[in-house]
Tab-separated table of C-alpha atoms in Angstrom:
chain	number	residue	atom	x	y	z
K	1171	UNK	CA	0.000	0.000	0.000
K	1172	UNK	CA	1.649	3.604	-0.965
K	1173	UNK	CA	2.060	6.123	1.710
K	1174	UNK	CA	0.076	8.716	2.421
K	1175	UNK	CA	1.934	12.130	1.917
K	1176	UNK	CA	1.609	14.325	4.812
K	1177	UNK	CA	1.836	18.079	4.712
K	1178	UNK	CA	1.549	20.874	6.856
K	1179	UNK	CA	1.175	19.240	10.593
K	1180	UNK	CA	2.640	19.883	12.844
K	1181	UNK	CA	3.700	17.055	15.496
K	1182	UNK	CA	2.398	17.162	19.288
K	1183	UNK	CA	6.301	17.608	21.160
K	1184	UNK	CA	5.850	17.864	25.497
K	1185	UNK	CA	8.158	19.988	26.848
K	1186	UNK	CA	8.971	17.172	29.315
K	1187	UNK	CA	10.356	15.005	26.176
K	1188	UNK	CA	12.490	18.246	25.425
K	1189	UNK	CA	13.830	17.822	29.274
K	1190	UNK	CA	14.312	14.190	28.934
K	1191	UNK	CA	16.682	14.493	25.004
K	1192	UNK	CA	18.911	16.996	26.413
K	1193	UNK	CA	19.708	15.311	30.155
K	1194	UNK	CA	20.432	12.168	28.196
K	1195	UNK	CA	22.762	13.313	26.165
K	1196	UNK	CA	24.169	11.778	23.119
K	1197	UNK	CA	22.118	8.714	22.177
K	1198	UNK	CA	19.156	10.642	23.499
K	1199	UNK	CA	16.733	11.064	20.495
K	1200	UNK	CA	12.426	12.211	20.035
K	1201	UNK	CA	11.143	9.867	17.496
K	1202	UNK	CA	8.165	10.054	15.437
K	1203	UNK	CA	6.780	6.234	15.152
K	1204	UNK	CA	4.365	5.108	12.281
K	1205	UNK	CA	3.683	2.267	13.907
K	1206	UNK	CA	1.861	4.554	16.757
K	1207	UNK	CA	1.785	7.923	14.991
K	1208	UNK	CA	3.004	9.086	18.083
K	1209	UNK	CA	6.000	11.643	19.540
K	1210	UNK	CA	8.362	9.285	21.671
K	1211	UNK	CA	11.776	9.199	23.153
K	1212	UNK	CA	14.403	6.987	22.802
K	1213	UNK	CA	17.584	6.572	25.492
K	1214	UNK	CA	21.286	5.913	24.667
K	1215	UNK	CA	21.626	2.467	23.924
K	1216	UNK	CA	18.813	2.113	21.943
K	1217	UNK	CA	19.226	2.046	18.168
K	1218	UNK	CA	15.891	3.001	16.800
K	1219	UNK	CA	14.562	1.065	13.725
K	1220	UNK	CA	13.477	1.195	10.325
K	1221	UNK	CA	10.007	2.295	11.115
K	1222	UNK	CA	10.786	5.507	13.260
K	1223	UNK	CA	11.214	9.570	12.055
K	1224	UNK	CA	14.028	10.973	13.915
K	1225	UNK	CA	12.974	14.450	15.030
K	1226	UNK	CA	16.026	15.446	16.684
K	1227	UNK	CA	19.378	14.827	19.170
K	1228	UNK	CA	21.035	16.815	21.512
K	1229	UNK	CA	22.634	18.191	19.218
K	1230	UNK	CA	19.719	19.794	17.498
K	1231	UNK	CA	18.658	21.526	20.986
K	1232	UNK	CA	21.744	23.709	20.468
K	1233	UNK	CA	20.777	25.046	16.992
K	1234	UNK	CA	16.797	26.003	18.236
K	1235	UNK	CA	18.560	27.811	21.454
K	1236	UNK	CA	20.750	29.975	18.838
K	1237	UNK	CA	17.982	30.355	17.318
K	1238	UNK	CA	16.063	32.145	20.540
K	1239	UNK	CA	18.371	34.284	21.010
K	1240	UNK	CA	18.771	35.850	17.627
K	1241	UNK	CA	15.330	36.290	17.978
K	1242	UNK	CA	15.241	38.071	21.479
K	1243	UNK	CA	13.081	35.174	22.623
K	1244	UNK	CA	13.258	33.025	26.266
K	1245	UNK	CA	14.861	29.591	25.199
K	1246	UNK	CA	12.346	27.364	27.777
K	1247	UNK	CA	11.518	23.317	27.180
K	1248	UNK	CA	8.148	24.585	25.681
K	1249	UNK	CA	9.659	27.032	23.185
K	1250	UNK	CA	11.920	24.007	22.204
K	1251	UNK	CA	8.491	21.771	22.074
K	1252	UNK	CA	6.826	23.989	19.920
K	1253	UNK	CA	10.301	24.421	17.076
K	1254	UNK	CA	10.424	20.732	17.300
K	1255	UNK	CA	6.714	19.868	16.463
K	1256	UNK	CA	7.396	22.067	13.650
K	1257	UNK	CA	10.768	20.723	11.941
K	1258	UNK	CA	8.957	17.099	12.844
K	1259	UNK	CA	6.142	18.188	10.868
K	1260	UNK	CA	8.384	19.465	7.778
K	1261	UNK	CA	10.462	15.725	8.431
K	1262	UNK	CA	7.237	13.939	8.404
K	1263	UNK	CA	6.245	15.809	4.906
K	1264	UNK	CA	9.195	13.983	3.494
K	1265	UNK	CA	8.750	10.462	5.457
K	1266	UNK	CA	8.310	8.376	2.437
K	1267	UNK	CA	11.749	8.947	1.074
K	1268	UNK	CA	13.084	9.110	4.593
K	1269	UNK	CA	11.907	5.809	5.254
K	1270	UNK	CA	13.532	4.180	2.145
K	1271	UNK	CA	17.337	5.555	3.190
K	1272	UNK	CA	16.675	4.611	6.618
K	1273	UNK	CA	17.510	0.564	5.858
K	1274	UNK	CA	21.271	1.310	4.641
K	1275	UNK	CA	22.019	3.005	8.152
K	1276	UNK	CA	20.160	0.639	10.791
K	1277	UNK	CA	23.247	-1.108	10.463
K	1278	UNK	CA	25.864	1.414	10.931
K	1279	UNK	CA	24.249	2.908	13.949
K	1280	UNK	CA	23.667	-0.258	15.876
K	1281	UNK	CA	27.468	-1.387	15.447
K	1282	UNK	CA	28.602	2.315	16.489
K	1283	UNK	CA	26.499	2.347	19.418
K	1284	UNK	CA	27.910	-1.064	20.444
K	1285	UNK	CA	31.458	1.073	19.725
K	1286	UNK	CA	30.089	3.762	22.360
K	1287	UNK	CA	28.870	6.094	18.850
K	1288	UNK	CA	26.018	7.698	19.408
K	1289	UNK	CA	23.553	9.818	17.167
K	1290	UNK	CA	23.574	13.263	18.269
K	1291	UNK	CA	21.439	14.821	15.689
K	1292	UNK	CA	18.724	14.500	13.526
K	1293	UNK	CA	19.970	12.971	9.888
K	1294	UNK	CA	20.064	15.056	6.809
K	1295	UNK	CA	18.550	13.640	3.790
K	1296	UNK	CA	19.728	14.905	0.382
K	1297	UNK	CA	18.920	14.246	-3.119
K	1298	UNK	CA	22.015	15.939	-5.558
K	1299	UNK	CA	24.238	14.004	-7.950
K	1300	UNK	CA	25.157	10.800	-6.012
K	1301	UNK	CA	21.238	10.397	-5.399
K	1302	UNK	CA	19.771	10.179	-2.486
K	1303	UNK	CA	22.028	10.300	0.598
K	1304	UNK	CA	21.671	10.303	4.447
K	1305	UNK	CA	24.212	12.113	6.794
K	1306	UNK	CA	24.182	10.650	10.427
K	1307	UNK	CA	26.164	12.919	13.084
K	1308	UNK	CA	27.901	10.953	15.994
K	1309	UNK	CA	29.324	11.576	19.523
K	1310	UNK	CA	30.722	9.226	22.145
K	1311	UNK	CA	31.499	10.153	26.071
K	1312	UNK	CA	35.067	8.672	25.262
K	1313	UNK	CA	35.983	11.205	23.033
K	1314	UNK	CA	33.576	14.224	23.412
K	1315	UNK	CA	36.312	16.336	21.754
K	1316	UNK	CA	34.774	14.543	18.063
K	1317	UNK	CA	32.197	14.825	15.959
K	1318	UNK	CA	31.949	12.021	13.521
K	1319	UNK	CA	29.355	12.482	10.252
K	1320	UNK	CA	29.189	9.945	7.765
K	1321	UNK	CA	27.000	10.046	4.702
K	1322	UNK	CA	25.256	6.938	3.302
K	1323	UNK	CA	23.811	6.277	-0.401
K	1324	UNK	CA	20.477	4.570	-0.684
K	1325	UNK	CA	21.250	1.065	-0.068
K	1326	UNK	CA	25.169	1.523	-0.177
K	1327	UNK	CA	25.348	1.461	-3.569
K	1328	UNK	CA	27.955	4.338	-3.578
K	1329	UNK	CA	30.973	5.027	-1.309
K	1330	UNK	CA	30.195	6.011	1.996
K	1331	UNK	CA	31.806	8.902	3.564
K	1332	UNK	CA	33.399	9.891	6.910
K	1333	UNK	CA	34.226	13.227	8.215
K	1334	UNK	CA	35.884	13.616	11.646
K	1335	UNK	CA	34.953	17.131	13.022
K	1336	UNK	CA	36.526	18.738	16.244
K	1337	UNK	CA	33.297	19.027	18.188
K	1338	UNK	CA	33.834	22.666	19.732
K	1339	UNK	CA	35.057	24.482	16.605
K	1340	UNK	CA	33.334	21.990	14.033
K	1341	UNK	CA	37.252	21.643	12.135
K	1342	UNK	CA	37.537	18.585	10.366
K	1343	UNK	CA	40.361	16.312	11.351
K	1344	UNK	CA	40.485	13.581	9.436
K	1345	UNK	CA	38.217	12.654	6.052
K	1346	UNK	CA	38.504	8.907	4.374
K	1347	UNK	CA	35.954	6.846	2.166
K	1348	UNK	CA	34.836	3.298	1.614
K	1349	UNK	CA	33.526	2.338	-1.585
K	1350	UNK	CA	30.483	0.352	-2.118
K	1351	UNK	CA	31.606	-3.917	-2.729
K	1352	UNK	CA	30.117	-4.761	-5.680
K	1353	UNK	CA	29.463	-8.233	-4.320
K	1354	UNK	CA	28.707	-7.630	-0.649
K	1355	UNK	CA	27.067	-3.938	-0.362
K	1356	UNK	CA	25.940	-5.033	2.939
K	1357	UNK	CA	29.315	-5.217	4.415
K	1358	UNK	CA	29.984	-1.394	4.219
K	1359	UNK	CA	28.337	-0.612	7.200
K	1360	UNK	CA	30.367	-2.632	9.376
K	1361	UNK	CA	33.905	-1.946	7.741
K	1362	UNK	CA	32.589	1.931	8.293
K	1363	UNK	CA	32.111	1.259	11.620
K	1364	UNK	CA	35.378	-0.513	12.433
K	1365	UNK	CA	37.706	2.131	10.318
K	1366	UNK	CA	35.656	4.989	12.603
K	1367	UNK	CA	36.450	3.241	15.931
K	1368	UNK	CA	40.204	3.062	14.507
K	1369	UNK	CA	40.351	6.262	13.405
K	1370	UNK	CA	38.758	7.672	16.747
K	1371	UNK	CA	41.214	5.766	18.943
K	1372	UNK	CA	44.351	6.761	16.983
K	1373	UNK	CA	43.587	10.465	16.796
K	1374	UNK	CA	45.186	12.709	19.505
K	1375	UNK	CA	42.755	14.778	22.111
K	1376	UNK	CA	42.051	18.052	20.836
């Protein structure tokens, strides 16, 4: 059965889920699930699946309290409730091609997290000359001092790319790639996974 397109909601946030996502810290994500059509939040630990709209990470808590004060307004949990009802509405207009990238990084995220990777953020989703493409932002307590995005084709069937950021002053690092196998696509995540843990443990503290 197609999906319906939905346009112009906006999604029902609590400002106590805004309290919970940013005392969790990285890991700590508000889900939209279309299995309940319902706001939800997810602890570290917990990989979320195939069937779940991320609405936002810690991460994304920064941006909206920027935001506030360019405005002259009071960043509060409610004000943060209301921007993120909104930009889950706008993700939730764009679900359907959301949900098909979401498959080639279920993998990638669950082996992180096992690696003490977290998502931090909410994904970006872009459609330009390699196709369609997902960027996932990480963080780890171990080594707060990086950023790690890495950007995905639709069903790794082009090279997957890593940047290593340094968290406070968003400088990248360290870049590398991993090309799609021609035989084994489903591999990628897990080599991705492995080189980042590498490449995370033989970087110096910044």
């Amino acid at each position: 059965m197609p999906m319906i397109m939905r346009h112009n909601e906006i999604l029902d946030v609590a400002p106590r889920q805004v309290a919970h996502l940013r005392a969790g810290g990285p890991g700590s994500l508000l889900l939209w699930s279309e299995d309940s059509d319902r706001v939800a939040s997810l602890d570290p630990g917990h990989v979320p699946g195939d069937d779940a709209m991320i609405i936002a990470g810690t991460d994304d808590l920064d941006g909206i309290a920027a935001q506030a004060a360019e405005n002259g307004d009071e960043f509060t949990d409610a004000y943060a409730a209301r921007c993120l009802g909104e930009i889950g509405g706008d993700v939730l207009a764009e679900w359907p091609r959301v949900k098909a990238l979401t498959p080639a990084v279920v993998d990638l995220r669950t082996d992180l997290a096992r690696r003490g990777f977290y998502l931090a953020a909410r994904p970006d989703h872009d459609r330009g000359a390699r196709g369609c493409t997902i960027t996932d932002t990480y963080r780890s307590a171990e080594r707060e001092d990086l950023t790690i995005r890495v950007t995905s084709a639709f069903m790794n069937t082009d090279a997957t790319e890593v940047r290593i950021l340094a968290t406070e002053h968003r400088r990248e690092v360290h870049r590398f790639r991993l090309a799609a196998g021609e035989e084994r696509p489903g591999m990628v995540p897990y080599l991705a996974a492995g080189a980042i843990g590498a490449a995370a443990a033989a970087l110096p503290r910044i």
